[in-house]
JSON list of C-alpha atoms in Angstrom, two decimals:
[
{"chain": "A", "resi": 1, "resn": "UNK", "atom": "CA", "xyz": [0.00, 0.00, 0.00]},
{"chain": "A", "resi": 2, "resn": "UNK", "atom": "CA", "xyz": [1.41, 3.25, -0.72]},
{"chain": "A", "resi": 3, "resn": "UNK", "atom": "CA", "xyz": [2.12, 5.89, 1.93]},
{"chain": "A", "resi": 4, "resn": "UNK", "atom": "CA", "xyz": [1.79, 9.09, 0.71]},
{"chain": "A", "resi": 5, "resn": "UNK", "atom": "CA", "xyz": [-0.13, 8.92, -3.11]},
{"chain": "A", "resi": 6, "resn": "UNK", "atom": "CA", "xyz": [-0.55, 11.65, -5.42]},
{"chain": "A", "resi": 7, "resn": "UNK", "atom": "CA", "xyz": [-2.43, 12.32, -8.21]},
{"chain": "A", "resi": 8, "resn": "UNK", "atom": "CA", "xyz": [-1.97, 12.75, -11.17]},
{"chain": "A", "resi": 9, "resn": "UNK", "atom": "CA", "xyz": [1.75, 12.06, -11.29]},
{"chain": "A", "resi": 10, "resn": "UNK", "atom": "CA", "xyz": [1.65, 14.11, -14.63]},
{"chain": "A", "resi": 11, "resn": "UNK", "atom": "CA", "xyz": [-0.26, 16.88, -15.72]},
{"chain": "A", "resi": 12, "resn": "UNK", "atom": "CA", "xyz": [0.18, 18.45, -19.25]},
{"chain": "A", "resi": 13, "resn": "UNK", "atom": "CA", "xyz": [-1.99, 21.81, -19.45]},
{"chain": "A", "resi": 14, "resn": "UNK", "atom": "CA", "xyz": [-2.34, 24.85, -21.20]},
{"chain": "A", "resi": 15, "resn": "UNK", "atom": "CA", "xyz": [-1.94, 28.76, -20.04]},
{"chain": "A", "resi": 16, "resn": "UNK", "atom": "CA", "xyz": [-5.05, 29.88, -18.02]},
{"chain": "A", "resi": 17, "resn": "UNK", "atom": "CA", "xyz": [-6.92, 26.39, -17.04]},
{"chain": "A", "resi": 18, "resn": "UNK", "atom": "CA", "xyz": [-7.59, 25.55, -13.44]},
{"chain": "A", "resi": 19, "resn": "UNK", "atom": "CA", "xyz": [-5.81, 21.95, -12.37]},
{"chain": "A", "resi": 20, "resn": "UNK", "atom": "CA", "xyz": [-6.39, 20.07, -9.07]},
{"chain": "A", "resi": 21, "resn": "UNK", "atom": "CA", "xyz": [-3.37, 17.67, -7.85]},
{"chain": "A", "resi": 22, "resn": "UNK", "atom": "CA", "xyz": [-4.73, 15.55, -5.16]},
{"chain": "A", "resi": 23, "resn": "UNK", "atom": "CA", "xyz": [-2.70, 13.88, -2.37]},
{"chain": "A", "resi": 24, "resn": "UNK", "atom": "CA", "xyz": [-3.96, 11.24, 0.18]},
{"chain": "A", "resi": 25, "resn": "UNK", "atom": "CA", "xyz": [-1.62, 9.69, 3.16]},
{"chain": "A", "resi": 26, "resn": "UNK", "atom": "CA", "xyz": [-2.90, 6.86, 5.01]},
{"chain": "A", "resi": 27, "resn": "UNK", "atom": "CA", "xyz": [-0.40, 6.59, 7.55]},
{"chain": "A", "resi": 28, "resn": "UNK", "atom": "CA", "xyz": [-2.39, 8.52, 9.81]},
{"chain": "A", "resi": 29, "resn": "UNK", "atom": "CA", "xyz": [-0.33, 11.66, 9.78]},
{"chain": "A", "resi": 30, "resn": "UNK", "atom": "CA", "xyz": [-1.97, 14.77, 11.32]},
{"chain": "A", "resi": 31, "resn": "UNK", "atom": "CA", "xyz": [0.06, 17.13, 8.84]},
{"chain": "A", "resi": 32, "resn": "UNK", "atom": "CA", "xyz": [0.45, 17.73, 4.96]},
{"chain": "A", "resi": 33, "resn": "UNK", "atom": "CA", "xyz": [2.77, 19.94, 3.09]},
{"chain": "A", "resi": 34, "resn": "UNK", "atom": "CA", "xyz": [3.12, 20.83, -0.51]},
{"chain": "A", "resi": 35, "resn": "UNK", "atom": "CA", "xyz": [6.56, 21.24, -1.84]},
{"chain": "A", "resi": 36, "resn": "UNK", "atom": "CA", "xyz": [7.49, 22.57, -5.41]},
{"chain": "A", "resi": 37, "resn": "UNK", "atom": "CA", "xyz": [10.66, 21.55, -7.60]},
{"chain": "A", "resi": 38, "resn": "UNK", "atom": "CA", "xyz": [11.82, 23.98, -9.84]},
{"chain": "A", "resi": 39, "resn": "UNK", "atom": "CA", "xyz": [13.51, 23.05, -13.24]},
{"chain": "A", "resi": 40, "resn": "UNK", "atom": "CA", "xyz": [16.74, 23.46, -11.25]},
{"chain": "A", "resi": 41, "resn": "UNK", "atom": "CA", "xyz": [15.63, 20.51, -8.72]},
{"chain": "A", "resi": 42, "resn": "UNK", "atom": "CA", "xyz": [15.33, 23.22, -5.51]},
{"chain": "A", "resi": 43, "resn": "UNK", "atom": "CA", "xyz": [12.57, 22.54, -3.06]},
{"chain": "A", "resi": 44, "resn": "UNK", "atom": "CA", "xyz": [10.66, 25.08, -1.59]},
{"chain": "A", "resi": 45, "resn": "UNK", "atom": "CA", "xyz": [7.63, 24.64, 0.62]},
{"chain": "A", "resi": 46, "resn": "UNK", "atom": "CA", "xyz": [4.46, 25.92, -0.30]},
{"chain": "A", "resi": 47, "resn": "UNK", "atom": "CA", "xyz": [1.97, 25.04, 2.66]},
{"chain": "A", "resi": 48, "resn": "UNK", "atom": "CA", "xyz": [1.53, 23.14, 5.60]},
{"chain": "A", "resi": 49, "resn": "UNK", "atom": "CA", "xyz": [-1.52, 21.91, 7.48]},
{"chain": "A", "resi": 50, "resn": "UNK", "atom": "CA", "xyz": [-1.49, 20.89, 11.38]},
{"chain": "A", "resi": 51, "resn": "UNK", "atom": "CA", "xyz": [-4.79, 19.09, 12.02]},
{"chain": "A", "resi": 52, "resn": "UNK", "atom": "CA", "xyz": [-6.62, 20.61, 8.78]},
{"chain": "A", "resi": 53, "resn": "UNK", "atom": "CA", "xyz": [-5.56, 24.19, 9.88]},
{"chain": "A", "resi": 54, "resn": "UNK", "atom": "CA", "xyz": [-2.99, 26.18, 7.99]},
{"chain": "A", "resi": 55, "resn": "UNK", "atom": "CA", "xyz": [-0.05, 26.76, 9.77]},
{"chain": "A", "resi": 56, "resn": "UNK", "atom": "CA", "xyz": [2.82, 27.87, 6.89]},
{"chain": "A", "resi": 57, "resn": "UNK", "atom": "CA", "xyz": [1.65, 29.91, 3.18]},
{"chain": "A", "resi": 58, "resn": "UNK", "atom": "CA", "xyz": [5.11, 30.29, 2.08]},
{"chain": "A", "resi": 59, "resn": "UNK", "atom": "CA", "xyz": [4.29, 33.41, -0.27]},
{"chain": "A", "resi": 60, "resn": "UNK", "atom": "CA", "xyz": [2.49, 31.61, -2.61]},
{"chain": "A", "resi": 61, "resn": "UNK", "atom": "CA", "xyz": [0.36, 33.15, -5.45]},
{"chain": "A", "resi": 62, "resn": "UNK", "atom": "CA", "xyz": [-3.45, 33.29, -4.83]},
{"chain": "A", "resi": 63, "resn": "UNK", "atom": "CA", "xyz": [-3.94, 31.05, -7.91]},
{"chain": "A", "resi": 64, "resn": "UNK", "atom": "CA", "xyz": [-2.77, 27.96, -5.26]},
{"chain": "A", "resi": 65, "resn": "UNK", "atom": "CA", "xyz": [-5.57, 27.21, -2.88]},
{"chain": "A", "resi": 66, "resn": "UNK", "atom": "CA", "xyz": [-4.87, 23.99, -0.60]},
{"chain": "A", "resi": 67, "resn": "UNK", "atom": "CA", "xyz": [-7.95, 22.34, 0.87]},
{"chain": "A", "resi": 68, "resn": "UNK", "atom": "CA", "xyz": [-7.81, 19.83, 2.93]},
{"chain": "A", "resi": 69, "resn": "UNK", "atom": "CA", "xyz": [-11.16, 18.49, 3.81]},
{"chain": "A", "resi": 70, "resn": "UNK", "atom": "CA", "xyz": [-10.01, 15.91, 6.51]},
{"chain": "A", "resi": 71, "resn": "UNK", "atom": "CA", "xyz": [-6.79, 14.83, 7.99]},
{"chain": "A", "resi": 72, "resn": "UNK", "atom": "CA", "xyz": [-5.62, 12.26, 5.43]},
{"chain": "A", "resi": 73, "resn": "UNK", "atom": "CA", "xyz": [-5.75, 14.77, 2.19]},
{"chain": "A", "resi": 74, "resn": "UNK", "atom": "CA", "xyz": [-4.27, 17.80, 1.18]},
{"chain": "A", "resi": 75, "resn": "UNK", "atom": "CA", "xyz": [-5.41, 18.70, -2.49]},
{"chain": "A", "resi": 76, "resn": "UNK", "atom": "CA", "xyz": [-3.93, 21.87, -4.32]},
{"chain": "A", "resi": 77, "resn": "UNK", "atom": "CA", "xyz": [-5.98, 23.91, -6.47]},
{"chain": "A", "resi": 78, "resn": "UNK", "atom": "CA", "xyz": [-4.40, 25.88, -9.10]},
{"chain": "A", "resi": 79, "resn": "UNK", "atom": "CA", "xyz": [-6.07, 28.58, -11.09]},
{"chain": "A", "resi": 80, "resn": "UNK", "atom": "CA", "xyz": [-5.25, 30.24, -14.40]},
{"chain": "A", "resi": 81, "resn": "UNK", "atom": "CA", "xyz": [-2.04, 27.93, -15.12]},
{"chain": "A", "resi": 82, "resn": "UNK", "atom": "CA", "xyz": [0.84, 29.92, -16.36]},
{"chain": "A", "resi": 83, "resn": "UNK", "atom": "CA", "xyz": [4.27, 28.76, -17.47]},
{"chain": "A", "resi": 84, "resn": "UNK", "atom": "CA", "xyz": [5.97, 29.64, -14.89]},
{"chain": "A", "resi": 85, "resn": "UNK", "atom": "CA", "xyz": [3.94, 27.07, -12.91]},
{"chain": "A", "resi": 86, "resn": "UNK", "atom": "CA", "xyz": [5.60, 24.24, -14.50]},
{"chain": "A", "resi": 87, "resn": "UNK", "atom": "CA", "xyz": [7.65, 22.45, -11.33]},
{"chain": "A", "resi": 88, "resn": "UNK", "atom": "CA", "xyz": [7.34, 18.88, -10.01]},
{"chain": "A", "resi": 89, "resn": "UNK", "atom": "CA", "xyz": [4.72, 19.31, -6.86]},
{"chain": "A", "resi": 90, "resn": "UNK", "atom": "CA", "xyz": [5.24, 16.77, -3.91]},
{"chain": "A", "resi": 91, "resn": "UNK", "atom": "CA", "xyz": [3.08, 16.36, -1.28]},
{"chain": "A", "resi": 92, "resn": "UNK", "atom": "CA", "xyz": [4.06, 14.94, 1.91]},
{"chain": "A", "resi": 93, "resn": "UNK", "atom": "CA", "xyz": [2.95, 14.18, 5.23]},
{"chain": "A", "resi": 94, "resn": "UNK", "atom": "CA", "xyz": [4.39, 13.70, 8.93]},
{"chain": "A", "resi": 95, "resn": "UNK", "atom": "CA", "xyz": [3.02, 12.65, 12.31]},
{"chain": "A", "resi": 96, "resn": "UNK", "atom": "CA", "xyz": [3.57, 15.92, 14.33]},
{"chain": "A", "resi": 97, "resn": "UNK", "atom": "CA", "xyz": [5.57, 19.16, 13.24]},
{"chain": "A", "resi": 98, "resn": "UNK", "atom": "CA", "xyz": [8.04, 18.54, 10.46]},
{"chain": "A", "resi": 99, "resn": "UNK", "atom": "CA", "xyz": [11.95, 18.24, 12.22]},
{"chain": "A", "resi": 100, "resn": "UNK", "atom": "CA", "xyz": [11.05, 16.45, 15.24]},
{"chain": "A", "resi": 101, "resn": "UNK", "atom": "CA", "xyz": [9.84, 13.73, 12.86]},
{"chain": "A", "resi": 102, "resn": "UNK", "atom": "CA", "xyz": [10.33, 12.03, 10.04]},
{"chain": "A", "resi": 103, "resn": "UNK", "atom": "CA", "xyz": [8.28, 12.91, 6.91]},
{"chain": "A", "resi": 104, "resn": "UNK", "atom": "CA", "xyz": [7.21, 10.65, 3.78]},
{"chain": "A", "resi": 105, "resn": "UNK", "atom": "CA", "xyz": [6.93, 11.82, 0.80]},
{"chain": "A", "resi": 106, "resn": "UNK", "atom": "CA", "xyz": [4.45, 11.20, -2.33]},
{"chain": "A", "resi": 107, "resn": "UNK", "atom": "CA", "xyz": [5.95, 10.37, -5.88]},
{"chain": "A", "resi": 108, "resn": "UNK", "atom": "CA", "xyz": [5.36, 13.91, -7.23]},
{"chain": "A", "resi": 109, "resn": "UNK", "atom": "CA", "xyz": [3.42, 15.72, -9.52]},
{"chain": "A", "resi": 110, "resn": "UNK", "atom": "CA", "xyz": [5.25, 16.66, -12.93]},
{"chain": "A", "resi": 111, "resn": "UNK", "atom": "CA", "xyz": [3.07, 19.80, -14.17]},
{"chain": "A", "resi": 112, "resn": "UNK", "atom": "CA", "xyz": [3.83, 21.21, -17.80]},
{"chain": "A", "resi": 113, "resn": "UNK", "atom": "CA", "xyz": [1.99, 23.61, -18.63]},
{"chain": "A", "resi": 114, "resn": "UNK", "atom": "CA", "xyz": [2.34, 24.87, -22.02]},
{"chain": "B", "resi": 1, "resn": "UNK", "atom": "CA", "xyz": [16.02, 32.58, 7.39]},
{"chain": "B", "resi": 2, "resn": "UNK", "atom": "CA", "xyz": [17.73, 29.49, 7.62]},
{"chain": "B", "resi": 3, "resn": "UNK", "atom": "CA", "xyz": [19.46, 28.73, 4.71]},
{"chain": "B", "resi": 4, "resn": "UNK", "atom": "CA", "xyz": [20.80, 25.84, 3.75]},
{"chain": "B", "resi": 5, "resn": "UNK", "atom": "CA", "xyz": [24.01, 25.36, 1.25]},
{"chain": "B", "resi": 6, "resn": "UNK", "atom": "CA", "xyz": [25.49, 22.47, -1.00]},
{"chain": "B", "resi": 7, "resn": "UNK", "atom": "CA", "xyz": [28.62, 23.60, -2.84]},
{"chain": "B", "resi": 8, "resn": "UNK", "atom": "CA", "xyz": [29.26, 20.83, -4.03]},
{"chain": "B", "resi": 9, "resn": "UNK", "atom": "CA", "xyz": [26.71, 20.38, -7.51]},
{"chain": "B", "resi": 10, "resn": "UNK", "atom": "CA", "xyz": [28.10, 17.16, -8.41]},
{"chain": "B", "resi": 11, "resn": "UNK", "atom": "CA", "xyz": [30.57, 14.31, -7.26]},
{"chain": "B", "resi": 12, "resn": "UNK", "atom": "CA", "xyz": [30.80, 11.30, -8.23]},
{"chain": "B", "resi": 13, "resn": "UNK", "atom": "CA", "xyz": [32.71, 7.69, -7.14]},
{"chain": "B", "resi": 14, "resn": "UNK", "atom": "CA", "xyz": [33.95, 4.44, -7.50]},
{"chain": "B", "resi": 15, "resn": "UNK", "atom": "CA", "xyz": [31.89, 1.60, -6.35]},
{"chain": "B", "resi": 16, "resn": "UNK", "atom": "CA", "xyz": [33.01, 0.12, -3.22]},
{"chain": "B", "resi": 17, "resn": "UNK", "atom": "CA", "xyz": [34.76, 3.60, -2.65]},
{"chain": "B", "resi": 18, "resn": "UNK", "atom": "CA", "xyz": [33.79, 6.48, 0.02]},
{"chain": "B", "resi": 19, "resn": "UNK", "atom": "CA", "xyz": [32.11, 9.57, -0.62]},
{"chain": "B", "resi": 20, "resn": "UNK", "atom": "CA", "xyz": [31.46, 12.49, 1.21]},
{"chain": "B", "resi": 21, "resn": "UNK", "atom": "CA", "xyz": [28.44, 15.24, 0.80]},
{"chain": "B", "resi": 22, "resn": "UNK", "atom": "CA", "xyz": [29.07, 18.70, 2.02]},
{"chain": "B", "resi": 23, "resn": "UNK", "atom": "CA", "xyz": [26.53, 20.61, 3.76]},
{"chain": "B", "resi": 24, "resn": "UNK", "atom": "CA", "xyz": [26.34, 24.05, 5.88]},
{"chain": "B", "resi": 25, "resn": "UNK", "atom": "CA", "xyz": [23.51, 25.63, 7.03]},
{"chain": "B", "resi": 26, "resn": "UNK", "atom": "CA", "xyz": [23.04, 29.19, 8.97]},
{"chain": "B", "resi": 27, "resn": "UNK", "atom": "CA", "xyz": [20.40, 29.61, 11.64]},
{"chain": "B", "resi": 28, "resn": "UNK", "atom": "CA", "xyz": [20.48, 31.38, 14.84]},
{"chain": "B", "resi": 29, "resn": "UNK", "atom": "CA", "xyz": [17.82, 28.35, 16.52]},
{"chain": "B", "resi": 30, "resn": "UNK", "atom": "CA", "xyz": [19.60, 26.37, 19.19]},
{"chain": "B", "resi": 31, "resn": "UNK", "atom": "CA", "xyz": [17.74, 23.58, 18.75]},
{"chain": "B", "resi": 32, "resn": "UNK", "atom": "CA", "xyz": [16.80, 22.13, 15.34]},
{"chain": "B", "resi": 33, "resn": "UNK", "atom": "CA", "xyz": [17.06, 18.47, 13.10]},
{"chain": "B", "resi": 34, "resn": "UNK", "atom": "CA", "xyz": [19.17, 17.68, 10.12]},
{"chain": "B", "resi": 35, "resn": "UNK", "atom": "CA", "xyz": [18.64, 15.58, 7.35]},
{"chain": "B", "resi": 36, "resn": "UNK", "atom": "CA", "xyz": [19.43, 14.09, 4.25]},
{"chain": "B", "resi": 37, "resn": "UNK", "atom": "CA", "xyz": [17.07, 13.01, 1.52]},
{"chain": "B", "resi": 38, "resn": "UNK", "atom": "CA", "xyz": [18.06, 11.09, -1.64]},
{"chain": "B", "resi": 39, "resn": "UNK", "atom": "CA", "xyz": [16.45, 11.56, -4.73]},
{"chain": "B", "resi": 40, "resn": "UNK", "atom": "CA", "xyz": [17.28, 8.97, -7.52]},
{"chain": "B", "resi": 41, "resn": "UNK", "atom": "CA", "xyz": [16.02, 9.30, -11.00]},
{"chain": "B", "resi": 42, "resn": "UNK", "atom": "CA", "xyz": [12.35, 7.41, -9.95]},
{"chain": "B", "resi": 43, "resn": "UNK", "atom": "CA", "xyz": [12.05, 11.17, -8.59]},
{"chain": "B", "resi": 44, "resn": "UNK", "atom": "CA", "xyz": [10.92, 9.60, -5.26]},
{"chain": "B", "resi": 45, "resn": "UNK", "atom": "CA", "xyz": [12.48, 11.04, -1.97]},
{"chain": "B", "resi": 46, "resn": "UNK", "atom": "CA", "xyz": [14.19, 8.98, 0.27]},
{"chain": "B", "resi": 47, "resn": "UNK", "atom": "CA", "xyz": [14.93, 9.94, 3.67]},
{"chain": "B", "resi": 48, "resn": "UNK", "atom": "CA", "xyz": [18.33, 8.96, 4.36]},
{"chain": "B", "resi": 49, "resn": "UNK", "atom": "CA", "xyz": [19.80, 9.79, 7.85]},
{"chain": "B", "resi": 50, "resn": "UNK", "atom": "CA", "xyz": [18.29, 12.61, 10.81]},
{"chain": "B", "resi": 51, "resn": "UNK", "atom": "CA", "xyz": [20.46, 14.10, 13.42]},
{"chain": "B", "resi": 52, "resn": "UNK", "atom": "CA", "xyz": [19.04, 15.70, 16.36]},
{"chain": "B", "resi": 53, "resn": "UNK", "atom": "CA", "xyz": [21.50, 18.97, 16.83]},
{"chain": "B", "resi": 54, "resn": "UNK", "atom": "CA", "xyz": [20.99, 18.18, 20.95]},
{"chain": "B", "resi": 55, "resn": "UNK", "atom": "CA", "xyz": [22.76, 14.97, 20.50]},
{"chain": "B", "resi": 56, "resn": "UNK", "atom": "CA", "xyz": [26.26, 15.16, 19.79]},
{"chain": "B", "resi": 57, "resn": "UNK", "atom": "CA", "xyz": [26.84, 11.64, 18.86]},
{"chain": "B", "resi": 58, "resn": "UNK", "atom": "CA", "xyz": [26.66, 11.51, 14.72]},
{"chain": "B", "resi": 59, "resn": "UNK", "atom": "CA", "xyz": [24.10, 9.90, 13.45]},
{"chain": "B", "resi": 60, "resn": "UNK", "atom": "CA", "xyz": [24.84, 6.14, 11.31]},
{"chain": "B", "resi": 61, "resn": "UNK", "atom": "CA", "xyz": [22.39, 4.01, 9.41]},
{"chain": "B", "resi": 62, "resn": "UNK", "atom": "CA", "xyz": [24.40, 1.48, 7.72]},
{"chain": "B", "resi": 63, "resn": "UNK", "atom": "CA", "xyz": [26.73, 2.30, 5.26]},
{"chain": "B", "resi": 64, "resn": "UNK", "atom": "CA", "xyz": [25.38, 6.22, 5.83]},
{"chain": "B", "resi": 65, "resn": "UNK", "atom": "CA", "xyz": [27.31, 8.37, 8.06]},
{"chain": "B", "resi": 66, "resn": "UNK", "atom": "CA", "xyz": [27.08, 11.71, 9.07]},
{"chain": "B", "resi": 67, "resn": "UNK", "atom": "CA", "xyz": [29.86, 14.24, 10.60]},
{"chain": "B", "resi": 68, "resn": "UNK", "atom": "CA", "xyz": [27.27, 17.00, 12.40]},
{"chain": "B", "resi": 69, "resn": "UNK", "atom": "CA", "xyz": [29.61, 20.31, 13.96]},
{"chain": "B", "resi": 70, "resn": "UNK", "atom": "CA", "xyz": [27.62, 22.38, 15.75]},
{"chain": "B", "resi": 71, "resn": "UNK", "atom": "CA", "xyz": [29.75, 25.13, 16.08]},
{"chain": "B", "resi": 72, "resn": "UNK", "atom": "CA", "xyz": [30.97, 24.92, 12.13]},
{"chain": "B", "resi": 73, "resn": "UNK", "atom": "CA", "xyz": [27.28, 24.81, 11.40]},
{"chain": "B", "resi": 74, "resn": "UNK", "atom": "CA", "xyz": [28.23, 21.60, 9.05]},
{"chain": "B", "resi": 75, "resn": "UNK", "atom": "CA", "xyz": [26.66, 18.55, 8.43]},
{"chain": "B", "resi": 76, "resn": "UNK", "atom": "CA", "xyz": [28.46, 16.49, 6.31]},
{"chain": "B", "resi": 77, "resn": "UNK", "atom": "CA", "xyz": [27.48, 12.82, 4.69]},
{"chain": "B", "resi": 78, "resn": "UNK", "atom": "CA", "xyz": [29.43, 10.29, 4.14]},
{"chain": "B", "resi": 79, "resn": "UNK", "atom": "CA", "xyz": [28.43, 6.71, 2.06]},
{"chain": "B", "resi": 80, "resn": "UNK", "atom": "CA", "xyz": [30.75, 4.26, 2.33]},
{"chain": "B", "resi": 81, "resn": "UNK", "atom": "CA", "xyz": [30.99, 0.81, 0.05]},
{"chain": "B", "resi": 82, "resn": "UNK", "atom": "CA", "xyz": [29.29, 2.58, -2.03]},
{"chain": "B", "resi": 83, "resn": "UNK", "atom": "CA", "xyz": [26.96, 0.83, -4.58]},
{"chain": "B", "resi": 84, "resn": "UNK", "atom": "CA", "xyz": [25.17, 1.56, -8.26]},
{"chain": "B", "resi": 85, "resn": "UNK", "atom": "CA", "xyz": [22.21, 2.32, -6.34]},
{"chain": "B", "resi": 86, "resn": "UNK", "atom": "CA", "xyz": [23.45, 5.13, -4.31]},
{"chain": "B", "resi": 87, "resn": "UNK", "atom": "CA", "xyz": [23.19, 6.69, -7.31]},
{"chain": "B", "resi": 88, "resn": "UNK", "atom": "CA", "xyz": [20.70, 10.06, -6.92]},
{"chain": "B", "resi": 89, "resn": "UNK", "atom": "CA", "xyz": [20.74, 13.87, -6.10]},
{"chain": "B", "resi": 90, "resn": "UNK", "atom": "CA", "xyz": [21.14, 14.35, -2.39]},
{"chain": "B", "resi": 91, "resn": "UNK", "atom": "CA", "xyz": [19.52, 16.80, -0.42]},
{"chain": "B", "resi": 92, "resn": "UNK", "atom": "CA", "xyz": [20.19, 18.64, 2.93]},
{"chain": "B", "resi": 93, "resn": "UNK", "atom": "CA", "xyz": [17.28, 19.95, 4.42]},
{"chain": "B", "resi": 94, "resn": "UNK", "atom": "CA", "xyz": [17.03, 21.33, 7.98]},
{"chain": "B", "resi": 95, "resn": "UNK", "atom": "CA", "xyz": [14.23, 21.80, 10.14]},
{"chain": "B", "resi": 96, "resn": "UNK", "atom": "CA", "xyz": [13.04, 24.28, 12.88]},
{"chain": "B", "resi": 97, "resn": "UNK", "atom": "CA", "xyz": [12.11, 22.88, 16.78]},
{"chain": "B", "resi": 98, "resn": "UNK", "atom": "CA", "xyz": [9.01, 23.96, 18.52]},
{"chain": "B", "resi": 99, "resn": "UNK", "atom": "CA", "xyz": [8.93, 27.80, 19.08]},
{"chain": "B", "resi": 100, "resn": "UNK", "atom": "CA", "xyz": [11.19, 28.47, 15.92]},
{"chain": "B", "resi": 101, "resn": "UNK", "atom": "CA", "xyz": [10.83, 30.22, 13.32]},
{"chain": "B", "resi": 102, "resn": "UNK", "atom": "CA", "xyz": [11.31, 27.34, 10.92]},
{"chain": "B", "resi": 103, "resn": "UNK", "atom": "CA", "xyz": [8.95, 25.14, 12.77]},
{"chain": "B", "resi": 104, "resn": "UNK", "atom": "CA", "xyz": [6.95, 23.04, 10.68]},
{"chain": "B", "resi": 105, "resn": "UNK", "atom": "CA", "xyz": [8.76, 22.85, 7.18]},
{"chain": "B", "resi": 106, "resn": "UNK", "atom": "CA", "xyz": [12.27, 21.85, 6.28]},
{"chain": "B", "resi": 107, "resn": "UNK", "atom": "CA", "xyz": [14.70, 24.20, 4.06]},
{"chain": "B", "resi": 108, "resn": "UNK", "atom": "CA", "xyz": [16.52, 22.47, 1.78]},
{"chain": "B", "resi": 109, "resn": "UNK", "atom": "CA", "xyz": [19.84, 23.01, 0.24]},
{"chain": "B", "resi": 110, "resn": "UNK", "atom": "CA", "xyz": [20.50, 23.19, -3.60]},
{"chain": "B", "resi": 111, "resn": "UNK", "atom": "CA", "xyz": [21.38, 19.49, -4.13]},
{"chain": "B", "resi": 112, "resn": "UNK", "atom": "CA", "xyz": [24.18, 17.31, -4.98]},
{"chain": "B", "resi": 113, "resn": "UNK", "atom": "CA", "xyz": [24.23, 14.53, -8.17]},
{"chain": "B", "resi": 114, "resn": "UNK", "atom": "CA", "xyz": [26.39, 11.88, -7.05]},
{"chain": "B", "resi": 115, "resn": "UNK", "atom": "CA", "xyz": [27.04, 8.98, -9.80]},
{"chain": "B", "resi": 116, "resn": "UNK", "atom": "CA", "xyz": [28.58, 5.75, -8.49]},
{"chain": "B", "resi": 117, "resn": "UNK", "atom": "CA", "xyz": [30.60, 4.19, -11.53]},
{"chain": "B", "resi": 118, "resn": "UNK", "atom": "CA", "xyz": [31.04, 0.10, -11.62]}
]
């Protein structure tokens, strides 16, 4: 069974849609992060939920809405695609705050969008 | 901000030799966690070794070492034996104890390909 899953693990879009990547842990983690790759392989964090609740927005664009409707899921919304979007999008998840434990990570997201 | 830096973009080794990863991070925390993640071409990420920066005994998993300096503000790897499947970008990352300011993420550094050659 896999850990952390996320879908779809590509995504090939044009300029201006709206894309959903979804990402499901059944480990029963209490906290969710989205990380983004760059075309130079450097991860940045984009959010993290504690318990549902946003607790880190990393300066991220409006256009990227998380939701996560329970504990297990953390799905990222992303409106009016531009290129500059184009990354690999992990999702992971951890029980407790990041550091003190050890986190898992999904198989990433590769989004084009062109 | 923490930051977090790998100067080393790529190395690469013998099998059955040793390598070691450089890593140095800046933070003004007292108490934080380092790690190392491995990312081989599958794109998944692998958590390698963690060090707790309150215990001063280096962390070891195998054939994975680490040489932490508190004071230096390094955090080295090493692999030894090392085998075809070591082969992947590694990643330093650190991460923030309660009360931080990096609490609840890990910053990672820029990455470093290591290819193992038969």
């Amino acid at each position: 069974d896999t850990a952390v899953s996320q879908t779809p693990k590509y995504l090939v879009t044009q300029m201006g849609n709206d894309k959903s990547i979804k990402c499901e842990q059944n480990l029963g983690h209490d906290t969710m992060y989205w990380y983004k790759q760059d075309s130079k392989k450097f991860l940045k964090i984009m959010f993290s939920y504690n318990n549902k609740e946003l607790i880190i927005n990393e300066t991220v664009p409006n256009r990227f809405s998380p939701k996560s409707p329970d504990k297990a899921h953390l799905n990222l919304h992303i409106n009016s695609l531009e290129l500059g979007d184009s990354a690999v999008y992990f999702c992971a998840s951890s029980h407790g705050i990041w550091g003190s434990t050890e986190a898992f990570f999904g198989q990433g997201t590769r989004l084009t969008v062109v | 901000a923490q930051t977090v830096t790998q100067s080393q973009p790529e190395m690469s080794v013998q099998e059955a030799e040793t390598v070691t990863l450089s890593c140095t991070y800046d933070t003004s925390e007292n108490n934080y966690y380092l790690f190392w993640y491995k990312q081989p071409p599958s794109r998944q990420m692998i958590l390698v070794i963690r060090q707790e920066a309150y215990k001063q005994q280096n962390a070891t998993e195998n054939r994975f070492s680490v040489n932490f300096q508190k004071a230096a503000k390094s955090f080295s790897l090493k692999i030894s034996d090392s085998q075809l499947g070591d082969t992947a970008m590694y990643f330093c990352a650190f991460g923030g104890d309660a009360g931080g300011t990096s609490y609840g993420k890990l910053t990672f550094g820029q990455g470093t390909i290591l290819t193992v050659h038969p």
